[in-house]
PDB file of C-alpha atoms in Angstrom:
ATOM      1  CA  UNK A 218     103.451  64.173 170.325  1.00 38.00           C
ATOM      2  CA  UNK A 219     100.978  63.013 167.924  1.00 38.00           C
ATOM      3  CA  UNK A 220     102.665  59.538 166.302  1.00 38.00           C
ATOM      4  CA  UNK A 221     100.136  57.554 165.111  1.00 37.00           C
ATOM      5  CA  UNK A 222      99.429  57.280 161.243  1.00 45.00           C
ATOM      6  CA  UNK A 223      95.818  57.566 159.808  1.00 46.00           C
ATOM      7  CA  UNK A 224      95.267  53.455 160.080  1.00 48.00           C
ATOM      8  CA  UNK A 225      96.521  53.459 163.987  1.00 50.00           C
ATOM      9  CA  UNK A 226      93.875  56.230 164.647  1.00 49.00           C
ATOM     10  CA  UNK A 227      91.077  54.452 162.880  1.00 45.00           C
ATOM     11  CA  UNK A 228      91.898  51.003 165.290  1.00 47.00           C
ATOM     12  CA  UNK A 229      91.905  53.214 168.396  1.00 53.00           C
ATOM     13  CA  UNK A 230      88.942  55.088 167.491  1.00 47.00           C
ATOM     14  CA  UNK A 231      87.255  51.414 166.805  1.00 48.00           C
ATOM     15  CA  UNK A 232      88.906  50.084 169.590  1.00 53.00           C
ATOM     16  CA  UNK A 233      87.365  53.230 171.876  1.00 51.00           C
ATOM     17  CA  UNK A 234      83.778  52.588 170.431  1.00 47.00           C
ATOM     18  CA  UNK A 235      83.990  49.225 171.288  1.00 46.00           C
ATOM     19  CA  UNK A 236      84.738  49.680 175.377  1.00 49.00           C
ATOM     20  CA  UNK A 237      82.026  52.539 175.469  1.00 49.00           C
ATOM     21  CA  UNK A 238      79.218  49.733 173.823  1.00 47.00           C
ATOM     22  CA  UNK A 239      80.846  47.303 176.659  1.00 40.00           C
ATOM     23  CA  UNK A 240      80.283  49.865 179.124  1.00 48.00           C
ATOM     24  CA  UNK A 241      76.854  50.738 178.041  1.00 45.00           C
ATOM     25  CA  UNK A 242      76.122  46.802 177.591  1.00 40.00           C
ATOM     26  CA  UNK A 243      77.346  46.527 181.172  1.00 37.00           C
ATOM     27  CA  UNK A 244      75.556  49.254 182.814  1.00 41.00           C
ATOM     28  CA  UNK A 245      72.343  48.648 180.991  1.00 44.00           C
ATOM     29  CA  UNK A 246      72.291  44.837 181.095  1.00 40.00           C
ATOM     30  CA  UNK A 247      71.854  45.000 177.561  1.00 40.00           C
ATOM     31  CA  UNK A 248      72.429  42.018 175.770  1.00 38.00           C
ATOM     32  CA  UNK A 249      72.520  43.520 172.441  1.00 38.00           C
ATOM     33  CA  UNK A 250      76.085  44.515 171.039  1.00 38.00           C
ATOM     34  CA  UNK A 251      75.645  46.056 167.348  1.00 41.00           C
ATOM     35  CA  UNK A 252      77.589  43.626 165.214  1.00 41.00           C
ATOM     36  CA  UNK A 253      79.428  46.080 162.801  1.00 39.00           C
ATOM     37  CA  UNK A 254      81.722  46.990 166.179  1.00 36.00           C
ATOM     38  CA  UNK A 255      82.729  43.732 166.378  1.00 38.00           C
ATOM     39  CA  UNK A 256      82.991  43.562 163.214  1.00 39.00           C
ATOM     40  CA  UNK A 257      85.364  46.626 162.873  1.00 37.00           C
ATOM     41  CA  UNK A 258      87.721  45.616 165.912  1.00 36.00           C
ATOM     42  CA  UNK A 259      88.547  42.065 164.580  1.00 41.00           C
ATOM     43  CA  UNK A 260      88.409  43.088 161.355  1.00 40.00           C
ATOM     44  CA  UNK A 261      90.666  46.260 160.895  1.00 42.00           C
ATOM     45  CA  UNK A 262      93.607  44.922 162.708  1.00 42.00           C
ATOM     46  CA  UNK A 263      93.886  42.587 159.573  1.00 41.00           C
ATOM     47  CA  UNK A 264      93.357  45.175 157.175  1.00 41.00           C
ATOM     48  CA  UNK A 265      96.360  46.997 158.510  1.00 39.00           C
ATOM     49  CA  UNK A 266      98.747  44.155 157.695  1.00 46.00           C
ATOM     50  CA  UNK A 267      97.325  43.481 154.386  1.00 58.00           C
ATOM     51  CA  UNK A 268      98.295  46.626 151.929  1.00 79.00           C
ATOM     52  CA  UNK A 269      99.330  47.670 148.525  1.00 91.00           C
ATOM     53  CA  UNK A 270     102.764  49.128 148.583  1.00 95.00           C
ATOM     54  CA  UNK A 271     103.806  51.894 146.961  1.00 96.00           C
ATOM     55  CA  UNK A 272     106.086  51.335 144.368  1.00 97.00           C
ATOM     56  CA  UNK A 273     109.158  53.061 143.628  1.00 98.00           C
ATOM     57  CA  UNK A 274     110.129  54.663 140.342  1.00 98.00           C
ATOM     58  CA  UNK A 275     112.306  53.309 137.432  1.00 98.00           C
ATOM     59  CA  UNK A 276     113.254  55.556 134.071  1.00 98.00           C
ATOM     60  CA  UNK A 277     114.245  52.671 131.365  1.00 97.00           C
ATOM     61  CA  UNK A 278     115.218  54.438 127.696  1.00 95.00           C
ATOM     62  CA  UNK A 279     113.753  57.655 129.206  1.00 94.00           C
ATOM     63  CA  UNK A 280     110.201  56.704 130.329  1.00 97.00           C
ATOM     64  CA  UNK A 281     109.055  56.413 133.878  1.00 98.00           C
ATOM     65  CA  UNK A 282     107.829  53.425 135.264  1.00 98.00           C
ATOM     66  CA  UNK A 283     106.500  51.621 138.352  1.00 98.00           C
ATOM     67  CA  UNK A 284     108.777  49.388 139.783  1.00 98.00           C
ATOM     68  CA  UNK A 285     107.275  46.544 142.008  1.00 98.00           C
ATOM     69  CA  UNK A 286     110.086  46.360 144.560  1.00 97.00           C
ATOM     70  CA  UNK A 287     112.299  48.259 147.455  1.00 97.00           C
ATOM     71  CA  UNK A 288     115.450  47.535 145.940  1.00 97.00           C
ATOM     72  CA  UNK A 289     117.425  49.388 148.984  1.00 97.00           C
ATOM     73  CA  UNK A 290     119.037  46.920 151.645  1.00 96.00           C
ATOM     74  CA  UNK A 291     119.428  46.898 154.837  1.00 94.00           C
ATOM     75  CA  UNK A 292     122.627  48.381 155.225  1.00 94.00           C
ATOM     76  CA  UNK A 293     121.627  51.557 152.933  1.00 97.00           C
ATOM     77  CA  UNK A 294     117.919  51.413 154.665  1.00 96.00           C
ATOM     78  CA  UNK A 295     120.048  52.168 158.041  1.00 96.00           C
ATOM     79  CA  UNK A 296     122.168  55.176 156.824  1.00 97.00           C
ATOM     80  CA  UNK A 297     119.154  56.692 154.811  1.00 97.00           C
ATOM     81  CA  UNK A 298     116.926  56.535 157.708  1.00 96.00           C
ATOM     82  CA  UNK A 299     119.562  58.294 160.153  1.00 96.00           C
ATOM     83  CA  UNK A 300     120.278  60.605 156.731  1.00 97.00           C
ATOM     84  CA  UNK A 301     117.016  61.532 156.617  1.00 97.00           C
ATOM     85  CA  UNK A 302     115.970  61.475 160.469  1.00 95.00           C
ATOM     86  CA  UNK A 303     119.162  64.115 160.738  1.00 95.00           C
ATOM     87  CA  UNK A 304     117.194  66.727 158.226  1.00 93.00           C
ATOM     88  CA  UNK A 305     113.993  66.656 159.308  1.00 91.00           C
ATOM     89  CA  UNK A 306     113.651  69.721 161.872  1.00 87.00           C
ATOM     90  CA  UNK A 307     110.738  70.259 162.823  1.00 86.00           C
ATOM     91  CA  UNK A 308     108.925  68.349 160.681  1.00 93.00           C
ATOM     92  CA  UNK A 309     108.143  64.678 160.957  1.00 94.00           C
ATOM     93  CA  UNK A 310     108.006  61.611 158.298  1.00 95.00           C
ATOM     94  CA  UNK A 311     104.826  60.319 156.775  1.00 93.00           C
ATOM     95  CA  UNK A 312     104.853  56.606 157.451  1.00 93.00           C
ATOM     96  CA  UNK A 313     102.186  54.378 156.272  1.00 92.00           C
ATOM     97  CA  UNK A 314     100.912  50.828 155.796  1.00 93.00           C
ATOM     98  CA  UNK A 315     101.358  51.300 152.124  1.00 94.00           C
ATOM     99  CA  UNK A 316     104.973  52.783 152.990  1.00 95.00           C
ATOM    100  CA  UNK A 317     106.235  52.312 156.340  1.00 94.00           C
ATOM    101  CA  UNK A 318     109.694  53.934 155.264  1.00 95.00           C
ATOM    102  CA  UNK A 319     108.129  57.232 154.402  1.00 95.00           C
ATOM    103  CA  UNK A 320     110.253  57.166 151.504  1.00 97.00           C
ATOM    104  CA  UNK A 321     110.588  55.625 147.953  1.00 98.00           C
ATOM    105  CA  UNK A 322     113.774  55.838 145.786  1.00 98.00           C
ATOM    106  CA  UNK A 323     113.660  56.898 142.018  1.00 98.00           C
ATOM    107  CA  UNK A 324     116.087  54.947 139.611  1.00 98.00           C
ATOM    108  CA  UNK A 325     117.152  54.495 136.694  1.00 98.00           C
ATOM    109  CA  UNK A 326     118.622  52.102 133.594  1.00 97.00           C
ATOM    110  CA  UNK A 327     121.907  53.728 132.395  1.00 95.00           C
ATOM    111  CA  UNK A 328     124.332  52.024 130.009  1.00 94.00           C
ATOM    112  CA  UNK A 329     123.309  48.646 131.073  1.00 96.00           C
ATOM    113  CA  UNK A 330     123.245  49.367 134.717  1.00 97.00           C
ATOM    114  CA  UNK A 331     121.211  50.616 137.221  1.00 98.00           C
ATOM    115  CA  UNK A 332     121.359  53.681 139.250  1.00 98.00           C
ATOM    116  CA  UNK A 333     119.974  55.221 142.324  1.00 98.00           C
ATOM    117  CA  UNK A 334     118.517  58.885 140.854  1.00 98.00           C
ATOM    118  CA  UNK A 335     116.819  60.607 143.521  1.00 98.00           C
ATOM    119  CA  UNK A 336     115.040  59.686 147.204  1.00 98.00           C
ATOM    120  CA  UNK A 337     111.765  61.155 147.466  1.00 98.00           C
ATOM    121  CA  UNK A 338     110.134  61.809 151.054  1.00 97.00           C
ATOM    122  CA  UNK A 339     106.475  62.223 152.156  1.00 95.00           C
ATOM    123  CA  UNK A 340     106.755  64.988 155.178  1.00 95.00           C
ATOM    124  CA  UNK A 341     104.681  66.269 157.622  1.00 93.00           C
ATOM    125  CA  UNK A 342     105.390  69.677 159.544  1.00 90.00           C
ATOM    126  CA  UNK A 343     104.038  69.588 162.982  1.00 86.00           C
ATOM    127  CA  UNK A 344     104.163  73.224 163.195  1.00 85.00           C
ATOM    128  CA  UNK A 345     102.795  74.549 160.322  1.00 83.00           C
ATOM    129  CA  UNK A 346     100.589  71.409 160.551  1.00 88.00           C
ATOM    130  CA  UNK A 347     101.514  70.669 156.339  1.00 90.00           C
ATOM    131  CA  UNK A 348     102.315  68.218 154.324  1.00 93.00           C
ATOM    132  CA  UNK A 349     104.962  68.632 152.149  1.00 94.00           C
ATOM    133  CA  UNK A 350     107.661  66.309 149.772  1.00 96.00           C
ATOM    134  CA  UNK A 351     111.457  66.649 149.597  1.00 97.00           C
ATOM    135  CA  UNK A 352     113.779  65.632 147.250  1.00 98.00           C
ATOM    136  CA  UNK A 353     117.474  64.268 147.694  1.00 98.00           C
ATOM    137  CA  UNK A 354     119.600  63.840 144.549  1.00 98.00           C
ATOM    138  CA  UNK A 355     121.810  61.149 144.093  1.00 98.00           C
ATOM    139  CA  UNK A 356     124.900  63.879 144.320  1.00 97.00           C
ATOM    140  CA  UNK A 357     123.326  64.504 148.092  1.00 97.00           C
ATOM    141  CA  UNK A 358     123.208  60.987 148.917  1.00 98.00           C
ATOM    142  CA  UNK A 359     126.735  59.825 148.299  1.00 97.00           C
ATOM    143  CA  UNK A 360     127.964  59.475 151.772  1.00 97.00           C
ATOM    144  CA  UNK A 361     124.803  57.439 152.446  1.00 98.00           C
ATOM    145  CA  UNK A 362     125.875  54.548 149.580  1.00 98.00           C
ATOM    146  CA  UNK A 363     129.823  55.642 149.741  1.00 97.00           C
ATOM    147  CA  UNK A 364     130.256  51.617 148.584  1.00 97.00           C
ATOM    148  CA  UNK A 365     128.522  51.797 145.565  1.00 98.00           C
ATOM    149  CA  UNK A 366     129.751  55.877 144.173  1.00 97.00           C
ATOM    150  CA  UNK A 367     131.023  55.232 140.773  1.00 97.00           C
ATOM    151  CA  UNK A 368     132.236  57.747 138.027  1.00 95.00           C
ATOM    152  CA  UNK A 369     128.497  57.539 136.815  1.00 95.00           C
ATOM    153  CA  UNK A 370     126.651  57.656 139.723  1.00 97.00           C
ATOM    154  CA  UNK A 371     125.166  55.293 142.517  1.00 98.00           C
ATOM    155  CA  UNK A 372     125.260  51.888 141.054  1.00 98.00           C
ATOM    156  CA  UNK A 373     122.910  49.832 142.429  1.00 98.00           C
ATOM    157  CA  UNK A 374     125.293  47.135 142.428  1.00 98.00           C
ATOM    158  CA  UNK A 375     123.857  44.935 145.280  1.00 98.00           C
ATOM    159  CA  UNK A 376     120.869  44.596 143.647  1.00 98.00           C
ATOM    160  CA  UNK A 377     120.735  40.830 142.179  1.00 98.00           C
ATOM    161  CA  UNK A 378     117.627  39.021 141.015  1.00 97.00           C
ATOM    162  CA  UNK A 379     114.375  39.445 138.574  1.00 98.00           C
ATOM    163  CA  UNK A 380     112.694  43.192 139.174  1.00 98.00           C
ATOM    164  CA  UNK A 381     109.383  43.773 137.476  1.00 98.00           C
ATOM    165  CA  UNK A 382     108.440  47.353 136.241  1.00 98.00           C
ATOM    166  CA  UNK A 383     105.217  48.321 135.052  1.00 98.00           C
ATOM    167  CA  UNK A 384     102.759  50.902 133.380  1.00 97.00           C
ATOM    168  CA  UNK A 385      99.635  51.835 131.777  1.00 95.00           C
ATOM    169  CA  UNK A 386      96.215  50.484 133.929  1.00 95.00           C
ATOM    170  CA  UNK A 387      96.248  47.378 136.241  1.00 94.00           C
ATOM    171  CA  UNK A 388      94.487  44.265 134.919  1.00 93.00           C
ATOM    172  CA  UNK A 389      95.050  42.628 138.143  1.00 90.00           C
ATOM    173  CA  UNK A 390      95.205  43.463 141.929  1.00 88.00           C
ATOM    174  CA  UNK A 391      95.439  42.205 144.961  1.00 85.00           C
ATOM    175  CA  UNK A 392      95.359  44.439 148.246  1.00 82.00           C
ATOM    176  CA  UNK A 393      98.787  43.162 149.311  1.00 86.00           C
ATOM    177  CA  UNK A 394     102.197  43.435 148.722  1.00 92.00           C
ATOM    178  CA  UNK A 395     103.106  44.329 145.156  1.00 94.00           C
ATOM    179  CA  UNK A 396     100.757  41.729 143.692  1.00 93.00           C
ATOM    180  CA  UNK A 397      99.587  43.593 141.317  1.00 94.00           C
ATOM    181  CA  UNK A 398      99.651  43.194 137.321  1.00 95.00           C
ATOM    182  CA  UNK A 399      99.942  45.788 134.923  1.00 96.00           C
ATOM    183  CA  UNK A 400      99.104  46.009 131.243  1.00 97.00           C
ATOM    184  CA  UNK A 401     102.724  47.441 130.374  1.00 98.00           C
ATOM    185  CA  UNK A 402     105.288  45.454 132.271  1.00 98.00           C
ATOM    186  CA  UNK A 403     109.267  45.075 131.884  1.00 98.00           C
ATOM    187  CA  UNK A 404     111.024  42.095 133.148  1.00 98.00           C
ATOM    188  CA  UNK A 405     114.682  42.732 134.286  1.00 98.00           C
ATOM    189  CA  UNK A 406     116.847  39.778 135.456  1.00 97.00           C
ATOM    190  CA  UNK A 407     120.021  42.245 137.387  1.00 97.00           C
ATOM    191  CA  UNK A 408     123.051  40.897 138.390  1.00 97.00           C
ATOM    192  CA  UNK A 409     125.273  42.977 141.024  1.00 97.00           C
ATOM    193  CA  UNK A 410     123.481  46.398 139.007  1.00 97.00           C
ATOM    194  CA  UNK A 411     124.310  45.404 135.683  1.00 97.00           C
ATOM    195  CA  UNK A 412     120.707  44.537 133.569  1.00 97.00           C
ATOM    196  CA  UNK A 413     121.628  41.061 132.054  1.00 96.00           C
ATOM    197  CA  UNK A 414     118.375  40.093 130.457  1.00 96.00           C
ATOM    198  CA  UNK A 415     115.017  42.739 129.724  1.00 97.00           C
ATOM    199  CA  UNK A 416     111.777  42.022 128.053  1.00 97.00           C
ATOM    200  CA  UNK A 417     108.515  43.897 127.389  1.00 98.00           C
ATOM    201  CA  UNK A 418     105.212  42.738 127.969  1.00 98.00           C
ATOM    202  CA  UNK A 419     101.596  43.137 127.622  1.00 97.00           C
ATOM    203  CA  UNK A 420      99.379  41.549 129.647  1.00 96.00           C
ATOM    204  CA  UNK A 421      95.226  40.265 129.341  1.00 93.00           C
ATOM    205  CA  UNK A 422      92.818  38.837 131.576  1.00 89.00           C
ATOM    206  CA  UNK A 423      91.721  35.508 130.748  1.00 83.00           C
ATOM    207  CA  UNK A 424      88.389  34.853 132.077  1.00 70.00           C
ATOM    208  CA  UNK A 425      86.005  35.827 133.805  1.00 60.00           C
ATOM    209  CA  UNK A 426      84.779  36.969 137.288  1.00 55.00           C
ATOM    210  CA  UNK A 427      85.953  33.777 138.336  1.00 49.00           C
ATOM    211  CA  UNK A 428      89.071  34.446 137.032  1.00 50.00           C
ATOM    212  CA  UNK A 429      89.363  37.893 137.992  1.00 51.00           C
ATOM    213  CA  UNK A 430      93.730  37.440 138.913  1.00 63.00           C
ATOM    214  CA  UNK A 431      94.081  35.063 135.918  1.00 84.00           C
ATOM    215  CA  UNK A 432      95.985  36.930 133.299  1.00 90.00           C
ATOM    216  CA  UNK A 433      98.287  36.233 130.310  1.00 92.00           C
ATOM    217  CA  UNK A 434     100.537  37.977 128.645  1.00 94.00           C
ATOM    218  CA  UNK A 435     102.299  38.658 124.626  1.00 95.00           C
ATOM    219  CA  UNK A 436     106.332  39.428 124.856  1.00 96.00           C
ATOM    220  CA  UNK A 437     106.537  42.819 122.790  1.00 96.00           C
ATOM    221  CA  UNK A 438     110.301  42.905 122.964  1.00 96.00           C
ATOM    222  CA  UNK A 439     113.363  41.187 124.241  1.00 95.00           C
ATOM    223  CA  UNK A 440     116.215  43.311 124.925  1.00 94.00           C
ATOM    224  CA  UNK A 441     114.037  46.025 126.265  1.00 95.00           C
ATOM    225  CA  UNK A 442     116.770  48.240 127.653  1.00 90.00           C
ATOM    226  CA  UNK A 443     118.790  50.272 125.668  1.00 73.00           C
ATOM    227  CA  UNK A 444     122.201  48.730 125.319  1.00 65.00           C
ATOM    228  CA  UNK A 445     125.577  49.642 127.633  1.00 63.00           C
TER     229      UNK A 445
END
C-alpha cells in the first residue's frame, strides 16, 4: 500500500535520479554530475523538516481565527488518533509536513473559557482514489476527552500558557513552525481553560528588506474576549 505523502515521493524520486546519474557517471566514466541533483538530494531532506504548520481554528466573540498552536496533549493526541484510526474504513489519513496529525481541532472562547468545537480531518479514499474532509463534533468526541466533559462542553482545561490567534494578511513569515505574524492578532494568557488576560493587536513592518521579520505592533484592545 501506497504510504508515502507528496514530500516522501519527491525525496525518492530525487533520491532515484541521483543513483541513475551515478550509474551513468559510472558506466560512462563521466566525470560530470549535473549539480542541481546534488543539489536536490542534500537539499530536500532539509526542506522536509523545515515547514509552516497549519494552524488550527479559534471562534473568539463569534469570528474565526487562526490559532498558532496544537493545543491537544498527548494524552488526548493518543485517544483521538485510535478514535479516528477506528473510523476510517477504507479510506486513509492525509498526513503532511505541514500537518503530520492529519487533523486540526476547531475551538472556541465561551464564557471566559475555552472549548474544543469540532475535529476536522483531511482523508484520502484509496478506493475511490478521493480526497475528502470529515467532521467530528464535540458531542462525538466525548469519550475521547471524558476528563474534561463539562455541562458546557469540552473544556480545554489542560491548556495553560500564552496562545496567539491571528487574522487578516501576514506581514511576516518564516517557513517553519508557526513563526509567522499576522496583521490581526489576539493574545490570550489561559490558565487550566479559563482566558485570564486577552488583547488585540495590529501589527507593521518596520523596515526594510533588511528587515523583512522586523515588525511592531499598536494594542487595539485589552480585554479582547467577551466576558464569562
Amino acid at each position: 500500500m501506497e504510504k508515502y505523502n507528496r514530500e516522501e515521493k519527491l525525496l525518492r524520486v530525487a533520491r532515484f535520479l541521483f543513483c541513475m546519474q551515478v550509474n551513468c557517471f559510472i558506466m560512462s566514466k563521466s566525470f560530470f554530475i549535473p549539480v542541481v541533483l546534488v543539489i536536490l538530494v542534500m537539499f530536500v531532506p532539509g526542506k522536509l523538516k523545515a515547514t509552516g504548520l497549519a494552524a488550527d481554528a479559534i471562534y473568539i466573540n463569534g469570528e474565526k481565527w487562526d490559532l498558532y498552536a496544537w493545543p491537544v496533549n498527548k494524552m488526548y493526541s493518543g485517544r483521538l488518533e485510535k478514535f479516528l484510526n477506528d473510523r476510517r474504513g477504507t479510506a486513509k489519513i492525509n498526513h503532511t509536513m505541514a500537518n503530520p496529525s492529519g487533523y486540526n481541532c476547531t475551538w472556541e472562547i465561551k464564557d471566559g473559557k475555552m472549548y474544543l468545537k469540532e475535529v476536522v480531518v483531511e482523508m484520502y479514499d484509496t478506493v475511490a482514489r478521493e480526497e475528502f474532509t470529515v467532521v467530528y463534533p464535540a458531542d462525538s468526541l466525548k469519550e475521547v476527552f471524558r476528563e474534561s466533559c463539562t455541562r458546557k462542553g469540552i473544556c480545554a482545561d489542560w491548556v495553560s500558557g500564552d496562545l496567539i490567534a491571528g487574522k487578516g494578511k501576514l506581514v511576516a513569515y518564516a517557513h517553519m513552525g508557526f513563526n509567522r505574524t499576522a496583521e490581526h492578532q489576539v493574545h490570550l494568557k489561559v490558565e487550566k481553560g479559563k482566558v485570564v488576560e486577552s488583547s488585540l493587536r495590529r501589527y507593521r513592518k518596520t523596515g526594510g528588506i533588511e528587515k523583512i521579520r522586523a515588525v511592531t505592533y499598536t494594542t487595539l484592545k485589552r480585554n479582547f474576549c467577551e466576558a464569562p
